[in-house]
mmCIF file of C-alpha atoms in Angstrom:
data_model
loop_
_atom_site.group_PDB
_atom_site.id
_atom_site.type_symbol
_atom_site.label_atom_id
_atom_site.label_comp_id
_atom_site.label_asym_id
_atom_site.label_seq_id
_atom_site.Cartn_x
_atom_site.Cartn_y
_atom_site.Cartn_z
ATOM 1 C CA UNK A 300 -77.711 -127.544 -194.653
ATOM 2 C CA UNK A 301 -75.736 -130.114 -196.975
ATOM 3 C CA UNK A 302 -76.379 -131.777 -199.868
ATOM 4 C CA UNK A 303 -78.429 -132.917 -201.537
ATOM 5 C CA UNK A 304 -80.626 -129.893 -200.141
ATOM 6 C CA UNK A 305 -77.691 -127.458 -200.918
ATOM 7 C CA UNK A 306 -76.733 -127.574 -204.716
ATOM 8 C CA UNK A 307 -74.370 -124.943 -205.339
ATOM 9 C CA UNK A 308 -74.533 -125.291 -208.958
ATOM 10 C CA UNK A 309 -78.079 -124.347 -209.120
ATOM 11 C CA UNK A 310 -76.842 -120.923 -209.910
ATOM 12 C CA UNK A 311 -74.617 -121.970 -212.664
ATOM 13 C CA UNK A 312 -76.658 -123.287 -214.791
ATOM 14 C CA UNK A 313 -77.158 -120.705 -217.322
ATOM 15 C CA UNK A 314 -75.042 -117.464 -218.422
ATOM 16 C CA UNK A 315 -77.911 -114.890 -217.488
ATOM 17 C CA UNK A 316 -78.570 -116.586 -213.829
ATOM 18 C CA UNK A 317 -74.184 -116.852 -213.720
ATOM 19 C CA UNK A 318 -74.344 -112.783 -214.268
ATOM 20 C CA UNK A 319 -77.278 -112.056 -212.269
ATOM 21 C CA UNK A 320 -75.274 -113.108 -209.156
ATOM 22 C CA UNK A 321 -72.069 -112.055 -210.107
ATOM 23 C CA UNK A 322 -70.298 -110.781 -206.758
ATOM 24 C CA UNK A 323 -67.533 -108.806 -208.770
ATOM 25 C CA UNK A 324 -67.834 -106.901 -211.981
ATOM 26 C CA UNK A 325 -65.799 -104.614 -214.318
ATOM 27 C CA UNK A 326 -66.227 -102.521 -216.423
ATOM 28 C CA UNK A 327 -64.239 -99.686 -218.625
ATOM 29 C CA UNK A 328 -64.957 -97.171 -216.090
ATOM 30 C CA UNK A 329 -62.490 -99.059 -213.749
ATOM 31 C CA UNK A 330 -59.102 -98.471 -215.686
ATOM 32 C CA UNK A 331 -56.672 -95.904 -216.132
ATOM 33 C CA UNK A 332 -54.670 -95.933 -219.476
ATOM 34 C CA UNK A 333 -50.887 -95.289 -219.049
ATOM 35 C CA UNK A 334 -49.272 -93.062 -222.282
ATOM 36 C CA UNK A 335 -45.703 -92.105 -222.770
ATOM 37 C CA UNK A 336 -45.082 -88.392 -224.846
ATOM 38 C CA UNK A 337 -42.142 -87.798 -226.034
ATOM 39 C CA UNK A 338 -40.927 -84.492 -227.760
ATOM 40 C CA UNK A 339 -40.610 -84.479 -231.527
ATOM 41 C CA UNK A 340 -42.884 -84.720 -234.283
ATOM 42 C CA UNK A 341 -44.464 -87.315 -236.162
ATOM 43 C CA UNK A 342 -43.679 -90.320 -233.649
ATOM 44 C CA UNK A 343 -45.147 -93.286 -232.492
ATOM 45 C CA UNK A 344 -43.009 -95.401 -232.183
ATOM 46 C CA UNK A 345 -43.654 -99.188 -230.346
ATOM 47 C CA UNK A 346 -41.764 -100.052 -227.407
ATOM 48 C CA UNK A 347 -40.114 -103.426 -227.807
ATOM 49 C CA UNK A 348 -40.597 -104.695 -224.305
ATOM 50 C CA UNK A 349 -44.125 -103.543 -224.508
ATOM 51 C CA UNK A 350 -45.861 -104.594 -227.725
ATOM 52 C CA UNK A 351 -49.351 -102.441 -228.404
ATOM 53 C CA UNK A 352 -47.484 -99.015 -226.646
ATOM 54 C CA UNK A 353 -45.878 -96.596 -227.921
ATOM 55 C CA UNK A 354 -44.095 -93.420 -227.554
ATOM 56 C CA UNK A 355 -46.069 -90.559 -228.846
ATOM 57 C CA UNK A 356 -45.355 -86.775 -229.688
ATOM 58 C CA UNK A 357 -47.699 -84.357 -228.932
ATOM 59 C CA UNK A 358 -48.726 -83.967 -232.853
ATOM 60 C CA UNK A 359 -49.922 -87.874 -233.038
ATOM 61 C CA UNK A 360 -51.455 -87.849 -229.347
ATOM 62 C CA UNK A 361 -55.276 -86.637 -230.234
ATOM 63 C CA UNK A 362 -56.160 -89.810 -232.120
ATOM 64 C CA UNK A 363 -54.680 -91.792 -229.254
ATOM 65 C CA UNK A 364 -57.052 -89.979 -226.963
ATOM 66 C CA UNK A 365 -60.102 -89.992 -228.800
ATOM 67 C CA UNK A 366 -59.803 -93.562 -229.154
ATOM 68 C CA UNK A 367 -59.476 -93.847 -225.318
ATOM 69 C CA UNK A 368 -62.639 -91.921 -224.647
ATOM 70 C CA UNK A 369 -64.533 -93.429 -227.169
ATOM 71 C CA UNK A 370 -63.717 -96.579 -225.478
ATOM 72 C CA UNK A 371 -65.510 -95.456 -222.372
ATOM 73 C CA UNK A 372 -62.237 -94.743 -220.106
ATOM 74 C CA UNK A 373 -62.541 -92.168 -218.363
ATOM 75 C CA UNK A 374 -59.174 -91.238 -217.334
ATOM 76 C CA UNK A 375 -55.184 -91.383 -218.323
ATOM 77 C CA UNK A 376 -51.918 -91.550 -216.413
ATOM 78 C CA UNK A 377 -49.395 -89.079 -218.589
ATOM 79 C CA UNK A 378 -45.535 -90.312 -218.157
ATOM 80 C CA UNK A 379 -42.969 -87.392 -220.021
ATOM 81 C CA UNK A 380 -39.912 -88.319 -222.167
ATOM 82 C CA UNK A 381 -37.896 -85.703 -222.138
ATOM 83 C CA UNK A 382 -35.217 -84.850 -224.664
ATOM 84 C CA UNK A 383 -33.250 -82.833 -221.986
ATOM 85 C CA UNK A 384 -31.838 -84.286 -218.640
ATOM 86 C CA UNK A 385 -30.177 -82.835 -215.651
ATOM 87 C CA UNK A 386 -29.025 -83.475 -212.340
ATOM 88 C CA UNK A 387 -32.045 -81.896 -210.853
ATOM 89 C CA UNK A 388 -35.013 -83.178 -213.377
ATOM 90 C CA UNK A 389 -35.648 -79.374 -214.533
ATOM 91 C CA UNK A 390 -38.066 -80.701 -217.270
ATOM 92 C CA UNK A 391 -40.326 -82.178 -214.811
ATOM 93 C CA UNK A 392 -41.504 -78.663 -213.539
ATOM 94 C CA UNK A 393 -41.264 -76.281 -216.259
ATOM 95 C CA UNK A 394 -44.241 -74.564 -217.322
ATOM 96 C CA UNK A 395 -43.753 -75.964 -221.259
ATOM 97 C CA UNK A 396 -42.619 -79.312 -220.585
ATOM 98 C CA UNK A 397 -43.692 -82.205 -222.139
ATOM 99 C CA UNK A 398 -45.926 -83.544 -219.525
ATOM 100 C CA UNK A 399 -47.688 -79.912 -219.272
ATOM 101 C CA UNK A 400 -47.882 -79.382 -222.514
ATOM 102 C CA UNK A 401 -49.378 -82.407 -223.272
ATOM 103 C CA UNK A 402 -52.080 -81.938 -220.105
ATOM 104 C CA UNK A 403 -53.111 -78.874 -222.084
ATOM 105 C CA UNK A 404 -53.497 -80.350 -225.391
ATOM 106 C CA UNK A 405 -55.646 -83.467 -223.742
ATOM 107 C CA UNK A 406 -58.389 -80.946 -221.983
ATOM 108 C CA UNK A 407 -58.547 -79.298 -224.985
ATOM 109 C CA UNK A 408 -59.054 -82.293 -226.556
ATOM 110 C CA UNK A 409 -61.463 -84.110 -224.490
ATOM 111 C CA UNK A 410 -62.408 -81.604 -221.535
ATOM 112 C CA UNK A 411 -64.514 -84.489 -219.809
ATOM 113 C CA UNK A 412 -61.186 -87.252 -219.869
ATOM 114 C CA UNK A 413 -59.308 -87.185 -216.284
ATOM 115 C CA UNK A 414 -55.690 -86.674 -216.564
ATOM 116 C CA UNK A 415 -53.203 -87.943 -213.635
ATOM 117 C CA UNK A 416 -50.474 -86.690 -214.054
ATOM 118 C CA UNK A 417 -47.436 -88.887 -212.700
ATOM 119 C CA UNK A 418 -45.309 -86.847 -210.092
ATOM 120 C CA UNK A 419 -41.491 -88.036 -210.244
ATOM 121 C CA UNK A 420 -38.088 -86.718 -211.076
ATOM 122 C CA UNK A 421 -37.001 -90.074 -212.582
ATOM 123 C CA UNK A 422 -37.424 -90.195 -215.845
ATOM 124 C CA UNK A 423 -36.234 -86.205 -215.660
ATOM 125 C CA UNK A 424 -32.924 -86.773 -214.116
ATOM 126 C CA UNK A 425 -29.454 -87.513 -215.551
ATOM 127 C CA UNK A 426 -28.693 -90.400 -212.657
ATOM 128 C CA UNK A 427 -31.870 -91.818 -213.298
ATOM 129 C CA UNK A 428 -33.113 -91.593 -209.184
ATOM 130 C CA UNK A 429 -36.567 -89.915 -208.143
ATOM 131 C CA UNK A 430 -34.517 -87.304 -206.187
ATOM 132 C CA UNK A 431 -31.863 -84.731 -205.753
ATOM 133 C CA UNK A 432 -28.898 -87.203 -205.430
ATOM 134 C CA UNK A 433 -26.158 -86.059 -202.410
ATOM 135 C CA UNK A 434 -22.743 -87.975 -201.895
ATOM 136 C CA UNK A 435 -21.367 -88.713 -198.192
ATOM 137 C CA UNK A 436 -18.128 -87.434 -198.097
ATOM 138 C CA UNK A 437 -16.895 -89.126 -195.491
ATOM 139 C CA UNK A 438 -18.309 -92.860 -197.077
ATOM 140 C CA UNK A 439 -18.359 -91.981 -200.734
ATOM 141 C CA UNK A 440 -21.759 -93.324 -200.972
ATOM 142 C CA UNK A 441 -24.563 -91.614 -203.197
ATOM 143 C CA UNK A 442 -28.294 -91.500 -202.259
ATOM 144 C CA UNK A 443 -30.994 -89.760 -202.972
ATOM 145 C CA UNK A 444 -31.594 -86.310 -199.860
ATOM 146 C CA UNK A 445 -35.394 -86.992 -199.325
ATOM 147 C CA UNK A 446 -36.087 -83.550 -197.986
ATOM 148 C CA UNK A 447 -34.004 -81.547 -200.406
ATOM 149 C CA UNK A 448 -36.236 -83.998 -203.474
ATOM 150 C CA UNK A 449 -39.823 -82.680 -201.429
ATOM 151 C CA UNK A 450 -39.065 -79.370 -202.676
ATOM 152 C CA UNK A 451 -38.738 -80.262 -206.070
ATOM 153 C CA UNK A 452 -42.046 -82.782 -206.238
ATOM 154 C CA UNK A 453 -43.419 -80.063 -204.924
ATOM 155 C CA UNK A 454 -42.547 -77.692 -208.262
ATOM 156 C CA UNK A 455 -43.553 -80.391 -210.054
ATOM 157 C CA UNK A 456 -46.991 -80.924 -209.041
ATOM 158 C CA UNK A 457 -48.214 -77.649 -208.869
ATOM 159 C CA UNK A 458 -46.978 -77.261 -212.629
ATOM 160 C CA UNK A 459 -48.891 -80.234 -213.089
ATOM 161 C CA UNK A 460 -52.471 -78.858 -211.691
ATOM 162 C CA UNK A 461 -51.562 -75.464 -213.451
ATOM 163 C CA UNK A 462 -51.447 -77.146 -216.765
ATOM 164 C CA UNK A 463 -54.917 -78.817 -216.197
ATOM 165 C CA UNK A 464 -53.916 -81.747 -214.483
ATOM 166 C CA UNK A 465 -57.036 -83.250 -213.191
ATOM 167 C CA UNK A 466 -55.528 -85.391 -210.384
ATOM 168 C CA UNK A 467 -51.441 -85.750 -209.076
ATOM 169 C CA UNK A 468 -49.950 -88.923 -209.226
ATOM 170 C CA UNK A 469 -46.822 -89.156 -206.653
ATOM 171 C CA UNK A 470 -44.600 -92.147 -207.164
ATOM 172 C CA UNK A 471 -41.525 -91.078 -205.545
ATOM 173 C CA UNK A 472 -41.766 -92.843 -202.354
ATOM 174 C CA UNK A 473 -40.032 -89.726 -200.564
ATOM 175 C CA UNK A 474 -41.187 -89.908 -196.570
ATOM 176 C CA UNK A 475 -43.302 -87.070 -196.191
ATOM 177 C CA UNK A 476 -44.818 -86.411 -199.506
ATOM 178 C CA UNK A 477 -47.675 -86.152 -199.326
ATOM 179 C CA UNK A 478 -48.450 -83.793 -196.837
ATOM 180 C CA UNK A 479 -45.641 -81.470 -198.977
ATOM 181 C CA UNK A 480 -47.483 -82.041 -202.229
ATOM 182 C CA UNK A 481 -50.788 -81.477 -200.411
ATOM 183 C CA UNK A 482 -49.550 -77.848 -198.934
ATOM 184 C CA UNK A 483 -47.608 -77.073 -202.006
ATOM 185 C CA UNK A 484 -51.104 -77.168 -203.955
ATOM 186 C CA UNK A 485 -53.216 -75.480 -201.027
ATOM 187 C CA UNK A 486 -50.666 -73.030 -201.451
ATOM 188 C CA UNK A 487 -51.068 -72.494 -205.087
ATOM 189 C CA UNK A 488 -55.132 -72.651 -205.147
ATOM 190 C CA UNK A 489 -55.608 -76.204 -205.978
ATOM 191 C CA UNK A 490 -56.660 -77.326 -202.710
ATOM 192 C CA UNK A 491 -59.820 -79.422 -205.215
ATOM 193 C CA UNK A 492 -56.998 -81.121 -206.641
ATOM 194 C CA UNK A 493 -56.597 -85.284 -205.438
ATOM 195 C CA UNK A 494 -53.298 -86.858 -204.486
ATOM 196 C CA UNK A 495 -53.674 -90.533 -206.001
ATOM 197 C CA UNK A 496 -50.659 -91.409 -203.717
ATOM 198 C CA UNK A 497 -48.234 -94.438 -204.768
ATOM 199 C CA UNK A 498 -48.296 -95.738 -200.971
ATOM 200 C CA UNK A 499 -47.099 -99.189 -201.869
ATOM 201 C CA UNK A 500 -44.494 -99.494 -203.800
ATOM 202 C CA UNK A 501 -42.278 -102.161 -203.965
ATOM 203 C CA UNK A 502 -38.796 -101.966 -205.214
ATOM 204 C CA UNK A 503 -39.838 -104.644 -207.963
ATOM 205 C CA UNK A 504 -38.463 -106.735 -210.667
ATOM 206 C CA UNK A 505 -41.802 -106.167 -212.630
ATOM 207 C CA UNK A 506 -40.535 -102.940 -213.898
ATOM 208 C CA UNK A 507 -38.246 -103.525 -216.375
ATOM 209 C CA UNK A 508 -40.315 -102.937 -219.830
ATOM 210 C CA UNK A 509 -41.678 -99.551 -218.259
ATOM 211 C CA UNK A 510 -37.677 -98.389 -217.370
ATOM 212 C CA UNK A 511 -37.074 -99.050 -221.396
ATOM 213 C CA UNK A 512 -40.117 -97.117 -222.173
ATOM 214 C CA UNK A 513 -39.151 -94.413 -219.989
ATOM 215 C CA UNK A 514 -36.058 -94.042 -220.340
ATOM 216 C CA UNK A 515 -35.720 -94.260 -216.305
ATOM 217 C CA UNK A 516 -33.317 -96.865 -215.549
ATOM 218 C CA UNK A 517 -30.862 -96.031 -212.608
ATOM 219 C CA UNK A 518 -27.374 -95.298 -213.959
ATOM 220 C CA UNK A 519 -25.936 -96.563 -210.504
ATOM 221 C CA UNK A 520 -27.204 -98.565 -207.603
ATOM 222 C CA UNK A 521 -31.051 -99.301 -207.227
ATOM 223 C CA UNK A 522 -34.001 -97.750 -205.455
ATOM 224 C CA UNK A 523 -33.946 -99.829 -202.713
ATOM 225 C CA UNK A 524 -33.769 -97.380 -200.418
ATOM 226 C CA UNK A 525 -36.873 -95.720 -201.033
ATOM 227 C CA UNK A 526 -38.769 -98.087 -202.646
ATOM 228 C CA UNK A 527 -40.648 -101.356 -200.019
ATOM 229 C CA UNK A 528 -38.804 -104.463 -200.012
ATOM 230 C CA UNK A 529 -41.245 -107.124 -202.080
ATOM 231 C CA UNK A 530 -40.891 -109.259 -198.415
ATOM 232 C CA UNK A 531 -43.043 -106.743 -196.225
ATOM 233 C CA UNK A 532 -46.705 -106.130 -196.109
ATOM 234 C CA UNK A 533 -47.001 -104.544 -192.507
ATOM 235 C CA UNK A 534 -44.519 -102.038 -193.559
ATOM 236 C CA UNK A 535 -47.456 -101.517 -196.382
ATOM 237 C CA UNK A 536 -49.863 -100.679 -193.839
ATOM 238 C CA UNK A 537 -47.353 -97.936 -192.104
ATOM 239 C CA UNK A 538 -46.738 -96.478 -195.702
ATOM 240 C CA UNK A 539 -50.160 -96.090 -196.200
ATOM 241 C CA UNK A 540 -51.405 -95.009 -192.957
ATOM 242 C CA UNK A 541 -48.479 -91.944 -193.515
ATOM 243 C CA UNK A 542 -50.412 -91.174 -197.096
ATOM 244 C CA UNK A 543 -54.043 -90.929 -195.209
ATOM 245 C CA UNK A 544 -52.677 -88.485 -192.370
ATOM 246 C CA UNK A 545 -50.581 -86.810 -194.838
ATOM 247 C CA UNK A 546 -53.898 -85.714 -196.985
ATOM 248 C CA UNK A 547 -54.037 -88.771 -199.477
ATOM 249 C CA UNK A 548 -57.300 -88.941 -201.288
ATOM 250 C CA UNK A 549 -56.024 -92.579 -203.200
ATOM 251 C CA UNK A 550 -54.229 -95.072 -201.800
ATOM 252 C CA UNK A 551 -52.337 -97.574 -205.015
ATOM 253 C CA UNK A 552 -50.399 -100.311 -204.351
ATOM 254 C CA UNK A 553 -47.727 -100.909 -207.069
ATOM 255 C CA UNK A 554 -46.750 -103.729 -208.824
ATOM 256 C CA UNK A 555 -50.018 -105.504 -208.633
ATOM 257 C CA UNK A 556 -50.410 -109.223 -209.016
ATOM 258 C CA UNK A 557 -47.523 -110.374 -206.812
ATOM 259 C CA UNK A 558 -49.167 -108.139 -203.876
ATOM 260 C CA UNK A 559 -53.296 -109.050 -204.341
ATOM 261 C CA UNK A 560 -52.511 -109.740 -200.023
ATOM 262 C CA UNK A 561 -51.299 -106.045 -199.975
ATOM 263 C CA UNK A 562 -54.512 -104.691 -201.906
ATOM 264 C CA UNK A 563 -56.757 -106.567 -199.718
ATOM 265 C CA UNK A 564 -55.317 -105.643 -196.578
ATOM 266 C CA UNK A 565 -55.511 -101.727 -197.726
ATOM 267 C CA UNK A 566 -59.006 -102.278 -198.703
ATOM 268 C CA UNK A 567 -59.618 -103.860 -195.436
ATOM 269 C CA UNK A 568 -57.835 -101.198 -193.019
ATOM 270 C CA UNK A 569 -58.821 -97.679 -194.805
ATOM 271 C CA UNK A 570 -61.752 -96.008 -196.269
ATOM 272 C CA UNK A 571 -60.072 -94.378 -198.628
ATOM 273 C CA UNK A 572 -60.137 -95.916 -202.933
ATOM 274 C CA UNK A 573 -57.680 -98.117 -203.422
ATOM 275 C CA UNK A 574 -55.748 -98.621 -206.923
ATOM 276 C CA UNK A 575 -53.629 -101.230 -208.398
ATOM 277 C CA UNK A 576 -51.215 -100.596 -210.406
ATOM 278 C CA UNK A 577 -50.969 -103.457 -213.571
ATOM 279 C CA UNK A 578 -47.777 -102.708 -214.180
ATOM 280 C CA UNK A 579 -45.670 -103.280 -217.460
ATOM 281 C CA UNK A 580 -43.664 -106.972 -216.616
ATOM 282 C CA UNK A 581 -47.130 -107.989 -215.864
ATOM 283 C CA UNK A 582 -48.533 -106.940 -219.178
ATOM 284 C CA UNK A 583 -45.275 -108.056 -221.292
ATOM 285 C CA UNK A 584 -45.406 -111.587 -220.138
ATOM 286 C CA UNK A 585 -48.965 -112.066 -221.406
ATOM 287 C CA UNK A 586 -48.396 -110.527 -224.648
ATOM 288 C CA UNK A 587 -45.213 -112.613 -225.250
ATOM 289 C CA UNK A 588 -47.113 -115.985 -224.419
ATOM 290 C CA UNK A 589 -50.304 -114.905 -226.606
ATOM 291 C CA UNK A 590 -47.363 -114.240 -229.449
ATOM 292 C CA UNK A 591 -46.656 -117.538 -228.751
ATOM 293 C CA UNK A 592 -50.209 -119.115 -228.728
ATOM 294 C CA UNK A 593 -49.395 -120.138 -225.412
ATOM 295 C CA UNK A 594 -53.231 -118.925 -223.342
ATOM 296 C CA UNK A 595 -55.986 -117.084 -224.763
ATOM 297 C CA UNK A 596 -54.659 -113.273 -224.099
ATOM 298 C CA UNK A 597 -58.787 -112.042 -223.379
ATOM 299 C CA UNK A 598 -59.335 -114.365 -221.050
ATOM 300 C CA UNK A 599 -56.562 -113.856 -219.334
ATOM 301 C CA UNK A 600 -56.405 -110.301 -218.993
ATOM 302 C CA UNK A 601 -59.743 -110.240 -218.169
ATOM 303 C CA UNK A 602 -59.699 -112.992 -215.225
ATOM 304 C CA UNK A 603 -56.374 -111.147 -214.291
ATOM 305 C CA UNK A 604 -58.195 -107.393 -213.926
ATOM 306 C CA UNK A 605 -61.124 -108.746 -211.892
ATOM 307 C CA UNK A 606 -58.593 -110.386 -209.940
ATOM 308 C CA UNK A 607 -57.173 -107.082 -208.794
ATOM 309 C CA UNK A 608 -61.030 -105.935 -208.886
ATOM 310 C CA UNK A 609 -62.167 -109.504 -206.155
ATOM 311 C CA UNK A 610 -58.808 -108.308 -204.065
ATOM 312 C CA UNK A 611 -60.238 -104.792 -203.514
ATOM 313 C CA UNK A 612 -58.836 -102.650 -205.820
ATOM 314 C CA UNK A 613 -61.499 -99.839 -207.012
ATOM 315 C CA UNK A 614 -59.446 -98.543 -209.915
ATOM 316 C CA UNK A 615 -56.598 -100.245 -212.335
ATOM 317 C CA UNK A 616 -54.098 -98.977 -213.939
ATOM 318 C CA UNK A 617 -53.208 -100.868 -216.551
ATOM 319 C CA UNK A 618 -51.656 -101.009 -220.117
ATOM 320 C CA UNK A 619 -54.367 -103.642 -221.288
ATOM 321 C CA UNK A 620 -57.475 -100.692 -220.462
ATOM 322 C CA UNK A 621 -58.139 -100.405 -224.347
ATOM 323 C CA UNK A 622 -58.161 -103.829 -224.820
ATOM 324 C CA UNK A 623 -60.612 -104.738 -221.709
ATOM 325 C CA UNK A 624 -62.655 -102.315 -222.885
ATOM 326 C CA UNK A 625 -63.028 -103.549 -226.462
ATOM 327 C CA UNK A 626 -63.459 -106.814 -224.965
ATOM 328 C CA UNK A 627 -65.934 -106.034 -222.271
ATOM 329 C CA UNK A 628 -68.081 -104.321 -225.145
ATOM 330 C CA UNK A 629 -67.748 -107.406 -226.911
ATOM 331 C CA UNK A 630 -69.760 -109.049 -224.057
#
């Protein structure tokens, strides 16, 4: 049937009869709030790259999480500053490390709020690499030993789940972590514990503001060689089809509006929930242009989220979630 029989804008022609057949909706319950702790006392200090975030210490992190649960999100993704680095990213497994700590303070807290706890060496390290870095002797070239770093994800996640975490995040892009993350915590007695596994994850330009807030940039070469080039997308679909065998219970692809294709193909091929992973260039260039008066920062954070939401993504992380959620009240 054509027109004039077919009149799409029939159901247009009012707000109520627009939401009442609304394919794709979002709500608070769809994001994950990303917070950086940092040892100390007494700090909060905003990130310049990333206006609206801050580092926190432990002592000013409660009012930052009841705010988040009275906002309706139900979960947080906990990134560590530590004040200590080493070659081998000690402070990312020890039993009162920042990230553990903090995991016990939060269920304390707010028993109810999921914490994922992210599962990497880099911001732990002295070099600045998710790994145990090696140097070929016979080439003089440094990169990071995959299987020697397994063993040390490994210590880090089951630290993680003993200190409450609630689900483990791995975003190392090591071959074969999963399944070692997966038997490290059968191992341990947290076989009920989820891998949200960082499947996709492209070695990005996007990442810049979260490196400064961090505190993870490199200190020589790239990640390159563990992390997707931005060019591939049926690599994705051998990355994540590792991660489901492996024991993945979450499949994210990482950044997230450059690769809505990638989301939609994951959604498309597995069975398992797929996340996107907002990540902080994408948030930094919106607040600069709203600073400028440039778009309307709601409406395009908003549009932007169900985005992710239309391309398949089940959960977002994202370092707008207290602001959708304010504004999704709002409506």
């Amino acid at each position: 049937m054509s027109f004039p029989i077919t009149r799409n804008r029939r159901l247009r022609t009012s707000a109520a009869l627009r939401s009442i057949v609304r394919e794709t909706r979002l709500t608070a319950h769809d994001l994950i709030y990303p917070i950086f702790v940092t040892e100390g006392s007494g700090v909060r200090e905003e990130i310049v790259s990333m206006p609206g975030v801050y580092h926190l210490s432990i002592d000013l992190l409660e009012a930052e999480i009841r705010e988040v649960a009275e906002l309706g999100i139900q979960a947080v993704l906990l990134f560590g500053v530590p004040d200590h680095k080493d070659e081998v990213g000690s402070e990312a497994y020890g039993n009162n490390s920042i990230v553990q700590r903090a995991t016990r303070k939060i269920k304390e807290w707010q028993p109810d709020l999921l914490v994922v706890a992210d599962t990497c060496l880099c911001q732990f390290t002295s070099h600045g690499h998710c790994g145990i870095v090696r140097q070929d002797e016979s080439t003089g070239r440094a990169d990071v030993d995959n299987d020697a770093s397994l063993a040390l994800l490994v210590k880090t996640a089951v630290s993680q789940a003993q200190a409450g975490a609630d689900i483990i995040a791995p975003s190392n892009m090591m071959d074969g972590f999963v399944q070692a993350i997966r038997t490290g915590l059968d191992d341990a007695g947290f076989e009920h514990v989820p891998i949200m596994s960082y499947s996709v994850k492209y070695a990005s330009a996007f990442y810049g503001p979260f490196r400064d807030a961090a505190h993870s940039a490199p200190q020589f070469g790239d990640r390159k060689t563990y992390q997707m080039d931005p060019a591939n997308v049926r690599e994705a679909l051998r990355e994540a089809e590792s991660d489901v065998v492996e024991g993945a219970d979450m499949l994210m692809v990482k950044p997230a509006l450059a690769y809505m294709d990638v989301i939609r193909l994951l959604k498309e091929q597995f069975d398992l929930p797929v996340v996107a992973y907002n990540v902080s260039a994408e948030y930094s260039m919106v607040k600069a242009a709203a600073r400028q008066g440039w778009l309307d920062e709601k409406a395009i954070v908003l549009e932007t989220l169900l985005g992710m939401k239309r391309a398949g993504a089940d959960i977002i992380i994202t370092y707008f979630a207290k602001d959708a959620a304010r504004w999704l009240q709002e409506r």
